[in-house]
Amino acid sequence: MKVLAQGADEHAIHSSSGKGGGDPSEVVIEDKTAVEQLRLIQQLEDEDRQTIFKLIDKMLTNKKFKDFF
């Protein structure tokens, strides 16, 4: 999953225009720790954030269901 983020700390984003350039840079979520992933998700619009959490809940529910049977 890829997320465009703007204004995050310089450890999370390497902007093509350098430090604090203001241009959004691509962030690859799979390269981040869980805490960093949640921090980036919290920066999304409410609707996008809720969609992500619904997908995660659905996937976890499906896994628990499969593990049960």
PDB file of N, CA and C in Angstrom:
ATOM      1  N   MET A   1       0.848  -1.157   0.000  1.00  0.00           N
ATOM      2  CA  MET A   1       0.000   0.000   0.000  1.00  0.00           C
ATOM      3  C   MET A   1       0.898   1.224   0.000  1.00  0.00           C
ATOM      4  N   LYS A   2       0.552   2.203  -0.793  1.00  0.00           N
ATOM      5  CA  LYS A   2       1.332   3.426  -0.846  1.00  0.00           C
ATOM      6  C   LYS A   2       0.453   4.598  -0.453  1.00  0.00           C
ATOM      7  N   VAL A   3       1.034   5.534   0.248  1.00  0.00           N
ATOM      8  CA  VAL A   3       0.301   6.696   0.725  1.00  0.00           C
ATOM      9  C   VAL A   3       1.091   7.932   0.361  1.00  0.00           C
ATOM     10  N   LEU A   4       0.418   8.965  -0.119  1.00  0.00           N
ATOM     11  CA  LEU A   4       1.072  10.250  -0.307  1.00  0.00           C
ATOM     12  C   LEU A   4       0.914  11.032   0.979  1.00  0.00           C
ATOM     13  N   ALA A   5       2.017  11.506   1.504  1.00  0.00           N
ATOM     14  CA  ALA A   5       1.970  12.249   2.756  1.00  0.00           C
ATOM     15  C   ALA A   5       2.736  13.550   2.586  1.00  0.00           C
ATOM     16  N   GLN A   6       2.299  14.571   3.297  1.00  0.00           N
ATOM     17  CA  GLN A   6       2.966  15.855   3.244  1.00  0.00           C
ATOM     18  C   GLN A   6       3.117  16.365   4.663  1.00  0.00           C
ATOM     19  N   GLY A   7       4.278  16.879   4.992  1.00  0.00           N
ATOM     20  CA  GLY A   7       4.485  17.490   6.286  1.00  0.00           C
ATOM     21  C   GLY A   7       4.846  16.525   7.401  1.00  0.00           C
ATOM     22  N   ALA A   8       5.109  15.269   7.113  1.00  0.00           N
ATOM     23  CA  ALA A   8       5.523  14.327   8.148  1.00  0.00           C
ATOM     24  C   ALA A   8       6.989  14.566   8.455  1.00  0.00           C
ATOM     25  N   ASP A   9       7.483  13.967   9.547  1.00  0.00           N
ATOM     26  CA  ASP A   9       8.869  14.219   9.909  1.00  0.00           C
ATOM     27  C   ASP A   9       9.820  13.696   8.840  1.00  0.00           C
ATOM     28  N   GLU A  10      11.043  14.235   8.848  1.00  0.00           N
ATOM     29  CA  GLU A  10      11.972  13.928   7.763  1.00  0.00           C
ATOM     30  C   GLU A  10      12.462  12.496   7.786  1.00  0.00           C
ATOM     31  N   HIS A  11      12.259  11.768   8.881  1.00  0.00           N
ATOM     32  CA  HIS A  11      12.643  10.358   8.917  1.00  0.00           C
ATOM     33  C   HIS A  11      11.665   9.509   8.106  1.00  0.00           C
ATOM     34  N   ALA A  12      10.434   9.947   7.980  1.00  0.00           N
ATOM     35  CA  ALA A  12       9.414   9.170   7.278  1.00  0.00           C
ATOM     36  C   ALA A  12       9.390   9.466   5.793  1.00  0.00           C
ATOM     37  N   ILE A  13       9.771  10.676   5.406  1.00  0.00           N
ATOM     38  CA  ILE A  13       9.642  11.095   4.010  1.00  0.00           C
ATOM     39  C   ILE A  13      10.951  11.715   3.532  1.00  0.00           C
ATOM     40  N   HIS A  14      11.361  11.308   2.364  1.00  0.00           N
ATOM     41  CA  HIS A  14      12.529  11.901   1.734  1.00  0.00           C
ATOM     42  C   HIS A  14      12.027  12.647   0.505  1.00  0.00           C
ATOM     43  N   SER A  15      11.861  13.938   0.645  1.00  0.00           N
ATOM     44  CA  SER A  15      11.307  14.759  -0.429  1.00  0.00           C
ATOM     45  C   SER A  15      12.350  14.987  -1.511  1.00  0.00           C
ATOM     46  N   SER A  16      11.896  15.027  -2.749  1.00  0.00           N
ATOM     47  CA  SER A  16      12.814  15.261  -3.860  1.00  0.00           C
ATOM     48  C   SER A  16      13.405  16.663  -3.814  1.00  0.00           C
ATOM     49  N   SER A  17      12.744  17.581  -3.118  1.00  0.00           N
ATOM     50  CA  SER A  17      13.248  18.945  -3.043  1.00  0.00           C
ATOM     51  C   SER A  17      14.027  19.190  -1.755  1.00  0.00           C
ATOM     52  N   GLY A  18      14.290  18.145  -0.977  1.00  0.00           N
ATOM     53  CA  GLY A  18      15.084  18.298   0.227  1.00  0.00           C
ATOM     54  C   GLY A  18      14.232  18.484   1.464  1.00  0.00           C
ATOM     55  N   LYS A  19      14.868  18.851   2.562  1.00  0.00           N
ATOM     56  CA  LYS A  19      14.178  19.003   3.840  1.00  0.00           C
ATOM     57  C   LYS A  19      13.104  20.076   3.765  1.00  0.00           C
ATOM     58  N   GLY A  20      11.900  19.737   4.206  1.00  0.00           N
ATOM     59  CA  GLY A  20      10.824  20.710   4.310  1.00  0.00           C
ATOM     60  C   GLY A  20      10.445  21.360   3.006  1.00  0.00           C
ATOM     61  N   GLY A  21      10.642  20.674   1.893  1.00  0.00           N
ATOM     62  CA  GLY A  21      10.369  21.254   0.590  1.00  0.00           C
ATOM     63  C   GLY A  21       8.904  21.518   0.330  1.00  0.00           C
ATOM     64  N   GLY A  22       8.007  20.840   1.054  1.00  0.00           N
ATOM     65  CA  GLY A  22       6.588  21.083   0.876  1.00  0.00           C
ATOM     66  C   GLY A  22       5.932  20.226  -0.188  1.00  0.00           C
ATOM     67  N   ASP A  23       6.700  19.634  -1.070  1.00  0.00           N
ATOM     68  CA  ASP A  23       6.123  18.754  -2.082  1.00  0.00           C
ATOM     69  C   ASP A  23       5.812  17.403  -1.452  1.00  0.00           C
ATOM     70  N   PRO A  24       4.649  16.835  -1.765  1.00  0.00           N
ATOM     71  CA  PRO A  24       4.359  15.507  -1.209  1.00  0.00           C
ATOM     72  C   PRO A  24       5.301  14.474  -1.804  1.00  0.00           C
ATOM     73  N   SER A  25       5.682  13.523  -0.982  1.00  0.00           N
ATOM     74  CA  SER A  25       6.559  12.446  -1.418  1.00  0.00           C
ATOM     75  C   SER A  25       5.860  11.125  -1.169  1.00  0.00           C
ATOM     76  N   GLU A  26       6.238  10.129  -1.924  1.00  0.00           N
ATOM     77  CA  GLU A  26       5.638   8.813  -1.780  1.00  0.00           C
ATOM     78  C   GLU A  26       6.239   8.100  -0.573  1.00  0.00           C
ATOM     79  N   VAL A  27       5.367   7.522   0.235  1.00  0.00           N
ATOM     80  CA  VAL A  27       5.795   6.752   1.403  1.00  0.00           C
ATOM     81  C   VAL A  27       5.328   5.323   1.205  1.00  0.00           C
ATOM     82  N   VAL A  28       6.230   4.368   1.324  1.00  0.00           N
ATOM     83  CA  VAL A  28       5.881   2.961   1.193  1.00  0.00           C
ATOM     84  C   VAL A  28       5.622   2.424   2.593  1.00  0.00           C
ATOM     85  N   ILE A  29       4.351   2.129   2.872  1.00  0.00           N
ATOM     86  CA  ILE A  29       3.925   1.715   4.200  1.00  0.00           C
ATOM     87  C   ILE A  29       4.640   0.461   4.684  1.00  0.00           C
ATOM     88  N   GLU A  30       4.877  -0.510   3.811  1.00  0.00           N
ATOM     89  CA  GLU A  30       5.450  -1.781   4.244  1.00  0.00           C
ATOM     90  C   GLU A  30       6.848  -1.624   4.832  1.00  0.00           C
ATOM     91  N   ASP A  31       7.508  -0.502   4.618  1.00  0.00           N
ATOM     92  CA  ASP A  31       8.842  -0.265   5.150  1.00  0.00           C
ATOM     93  C   ASP A  31       8.824   0.398   6.525  1.00  0.00           C
ATOM     94  N   LYS A  32       7.667   0.647   7.081  1.00  0.00           N
ATOM     95  CA  LYS A  32       7.550   1.374   8.342  1.00  0.00           C
ATOM     96  C   LYS A  32       7.162   0.433   9.473  1.00  0.00           C
ATOM     97  N   THR A  33       7.457   0.846  10.698  1.00  0.00           N
ATOM     98  CA  THR A  33       7.006   0.095  11.863  1.00  0.00           C
ATOM     99  C   THR A  33       5.503   0.294  12.014  1.00  0.00           C
ATOM    100  N   ALA A  34       4.870  -0.523  12.830  1.00  0.00           N
ATOM    101  CA  ALA A  34       3.428  -0.419  13.047  1.00  0.00           C
ATOM    102  C   ALA A  34       3.055   0.953  13.609  1.00  0.00           C
ATOM    103  N   VAL A  35       3.863   1.487  14.498  1.00  0.00           N
ATOM    104  CA  VAL A  35       3.577   2.800  15.083  1.00  0.00           C
ATOM    105  C   VAL A  35       3.627   3.878  14.004  1.00  0.00           C
ATOM    106  N   GLU A  36       4.631   3.808  13.150  1.00  0.00           N
ATOM    107  CA  GLU A  36       4.758   4.785  12.068  1.00  0.00           C
ATOM    108  C   GLU A  36       3.601   4.645  11.077  1.00  0.00           C
ATOM    109  N   GLN A  37       3.186   3.403  10.802  1.00  0.00           N
ATOM    110  CA  GLN A  37       2.050   3.178   9.914  1.00  0.00           C
ATOM    111  C   GLN A  37       0.795   3.835  10.468  1.00  0.00           C
ATOM    112  N   LEU A  38       0.538   3.650  11.755  1.00  0.00           N
ATOM    113  CA  LEU A  38      -0.645   4.255  12.373  1.00  0.00           C
ATOM    114  C   LEU A  38      -0.562   5.779  12.351  1.00  0.00           C
ATOM    115  N   ARG A  39       0.631   6.329  12.578  1.00  0.00           N
ATOM    116  CA  ARG A  39       0.802   7.783  12.541  1.00  0.00           C
ATOM    117  C   ARG A  39       0.476   8.330  11.145  1.00  0.00           C
ATOM    118  N   LEU A  40       0.928   7.625  10.123  1.00  0.00           N
ATOM    119  CA  LEU A  40       0.643   8.058   8.748  1.00  0.00           C
ATOM    120  C   LEU A  40      -0.839   7.914   8.416  1.00  0.00           C
ATOM    121  N   ILE A  41      -1.463   6.840   8.872  1.00  0.00           N
ATOM    122  CA  ILE A  41      -2.901   6.636   8.639  1.00  0.00           C
ATOM    123  C   ILE A  41      -3.696   7.744   9.304  1.00  0.00           C
ATOM    124  N   GLN A  42      -3.278   8.179  10.487  1.00  0.00           N
ATOM    125  CA  GLN A  42      -3.993   9.240  11.207  1.00  0.00           C
ATOM    126  C   GLN A  42      -3.960  10.569  10.450  1.00  0.00           C
ATOM    127  N   GLN A  43      -3.037  10.731   9.532  1.00  0.00           N
ATOM    128  CA  GLN A  43      -2.949  11.964   8.743  1.00  0.00           C
ATOM    129  C   GLN A  43      -3.936  11.988   7.577  1.00  0.00           C
ATOM    130  N   LEU A  44      -4.554  10.853   7.281  1.00  0.00           N
ATOM    131  CA  LEU A  44      -5.491  10.775   6.160  1.00  0.00           C
ATOM    132  C   LEU A  44      -6.812  11.459   6.493  1.00  0.00           C
ATOM    133  N   GLU A  45      -7.581  11.727   5.459  1.00  0.00           N
ATOM    134  CA  GLU A  45      -8.943  12.227   5.641  1.00  0.00           C
ATOM    135  C   GLU A  45      -9.748  11.181   6.401  1.00  0.00           C
ATOM    136  N   ASP A  46     -10.738  11.619   7.160  1.00  0.00           N
ATOM    137  CA  ASP A  46     -11.524  10.724   8.011  1.00  0.00           C
ATOM    138  C   ASP A  46     -12.122   9.554   7.233  1.00  0.00           C
ATOM    139  N   GLU A  47     -12.692   9.813   6.081  1.00  0.00           N
ATOM    140  CA  GLU A  47     -13.317   8.749   5.290  1.00  0.00           C
ATOM    141  C   GLU A  47     -12.298   7.695   4.856  1.00  0.00           C
ATOM    142  N   ASP A  48     -11.117   8.137   4.415  1.00  0.00           N
ATOM    143  CA  ASP A  48     -10.061   7.204   4.007  1.00  0.00           C
ATOM    144  C   ASP A  48      -9.568   6.391   5.194  1.00  0.00           C
ATOM    145  N   ARG A  49      -9.390   7.064   6.332  1.00  0.00           N
ATOM    146  CA  ARG A  49      -8.927   6.391   7.542  1.00  0.00           C
ATOM    147  C   ARG A  49      -9.929   5.330   7.985  1.00  0.00           C
ATOM    148  N   GLN A  50     -11.219   5.662   7.972  1.00  0.00           N
ATOM    149  CA  GLN A  50     -12.248   4.706   8.361  1.00  0.00           C
ATOM    150  C   GLN A  50     -12.290   3.505   7.408  1.00  0.00           C
ATOM    151  N   THR A  51     -12.076   3.751   6.129  1.00  0.00           N
ATOM    152  CA  THR A  51     -12.046   2.672   5.133  1.00  0.00           C
ATOM    153  C   THR A  51     -10.910   1.699   5.438  1.00  0.00           C
ATOM    154  N   ILE A  52      -9.744   2.228   5.749  1.00  0.00           N
ATOM    155  CA  ILE A  52      -8.598   1.377   6.074  1.00  0.00           C
ATOM    156  C   ILE A  52      -8.900   0.525   7.295  1.00  0.00           C
ATOM    157  N   PHE A  53      -9.443   1.133   8.345  1.00  0.00           N
ATOM    158  CA  PHE A  53      -9.728   0.377   9.563  1.00  0.00           C
ATOM    159  C   PHE A  53     -10.834  -0.654   9.343  1.00  0.00           C
ATOM    160  N   LYS A  54     -11.803  -0.349   8.502  1.00  0.00           N
ATOM    161  CA  LYS A  54     -12.843  -1.329   8.180  1.00  0.00           C
ATOM    162  C   LYS A  54     -12.248  -2.531   7.445  1.00  0.00           C
ATOM    163  N   LEU A  55     -11.330  -2.264   6.512  1.00  0.00           N
ATOM    164  CA  LEU A  55     -10.672  -3.350   5.784  1.00  0.00           C
ATOM    165  C   LEU A  55      -9.852  -4.227   6.730  1.00  0.00           C
ATOM    166  N   ILE A  56      -9.124  -3.605   7.632  1.00  0.00           N
ATOM    167  CA  ILE A  56      -8.328  -4.360   8.591  1.00  0.00           C
ATOM    168  C   ILE A  56      -9.239  -5.208   9.475  1.00  0.00           C
ATOM    169  N   ASP A  57     -10.312  -4.611   9.994  1.00  0.00           N
ATOM    170  CA  ASP A  57     -11.262  -5.352  10.832  1.00  0.00           C
ATOM    171  C   ASP A  57     -11.842  -6.541  10.077  1.00  0.00           C
ATOM    172  N   LYS A  58     -12.208  -6.337   8.830  1.00  0.00           N
ATOM    173  CA  LYS A  58     -12.786  -7.405   8.005  1.00  0.00           C
ATOM    174  C   LYS A  58     -11.785  -8.540   7.821  1.00  0.00           C
ATOM    175  N   MET A  59     -10.538  -8.199   7.525  1.00  0.00           N
ATOM    176  CA  MET A  59      -9.507  -9.211   7.315  1.00  0.00           C
ATOM    177  C   MET A  59      -9.227  -9.995   8.597  1.00  0.00           C
ATOM    178  N   LEU A  60      -9.179  -9.313   9.730  1.00  0.00           N
ATOM    179  CA  LEU A  60      -8.940  -9.986  11.001  1.00  0.00           C
ATOM    180  C   LEU A  60     -10.111 -10.886  11.380  1.00  0.00           C
ATOM    181  N   THR A  61     -11.326 -10.419  11.126  1.00  0.00           N
ATOM    182  CA  THR A  61     -12.519 -11.224  11.400  1.00  0.00           C
ATOM    183  C   THR A  61     -12.510 -12.479  10.536  1.00  0.00           C
ATOM    184  N   ASN A  62     -12.199 -12.330   9.257  1.00  0.00           N
ATOM    185  CA  ASN A  62     -12.125 -13.486   8.355  1.00  0.00           C
ATOM    186  C   ASN A  62     -11.083 -14.491   8.820  1.00  0.00           C
ATOM    187  N   LYS A  63      -9.923 -14.005   9.254  1.00  0.00           N
ATOM    188  CA  LYS A  63      -8.870 -14.908   9.727  1.00  0.00           C
ATOM    189  C   LYS A  63      -9.333 -15.656  10.971  1.00  0.00           C
ATOM    190  N   LYS A  64      -9.939 -14.965  11.920  1.00  0.00           N
ATOM    191  CA  LYS A  64     -10.427 -15.615  13.139  1.00  0.00           C
ATOM    192  C   LYS A  64     -11.481 -16.659  12.795  1.00  0.00           C
ATOM    193  N   PHE A  65     -12.339 -16.344  11.850  1.00  0.00           N
ATOM    194  CA  PHE A  65     -13.389 -17.279  11.432  1.00  0.00           C
ATOM    195  C   PHE A  65     -12.756 -18.534  10.827  1.00  0.00           C
ATOM    196  N   LYS A  66     -11.771 -18.341   9.943  1.00  0.00           N
ATOM    197  CA  LYS A  66     -11.095 -19.476   9.317  1.00  0.00           C
ATOM    198  C   LYS A  66     -10.350 -20.314  10.352  1.00  0.00           C
ATOM    199  N   ASP A  67      -9.694 -19.654  11.315  1.00  0.00           N
ATOM    200  CA  ASP A  67      -8.950 -20.366  12.354  1.00  0.00           C
ATOM    201  C   ASP A  67      -9.889 -21.145  13.270  1.00  0.00           C
ATOM    202  N   PHE A  68     -11.104 -20.667  13.444  1.00  0.00           N
ATOM    203  CA  PHE A  68     -12.072 -21.316  14.317  1.00  0.00           C
ATOM    204  C   PHE A  68     -12.533 -22.652  13.740  1.00  0.00           C
ATOM    205  N   PHE A  69     -12.674 -22.691  12.430  1.00  0.00           N
ATOM    206  CA  PHE A  69     -13.184 -23.911  11.778  1.00  0.00           C
ATOM    207  C   PHE A  69     -12.109 -24.695  11.159  1.00  0.00           C
TER     208      PHE A  69
END
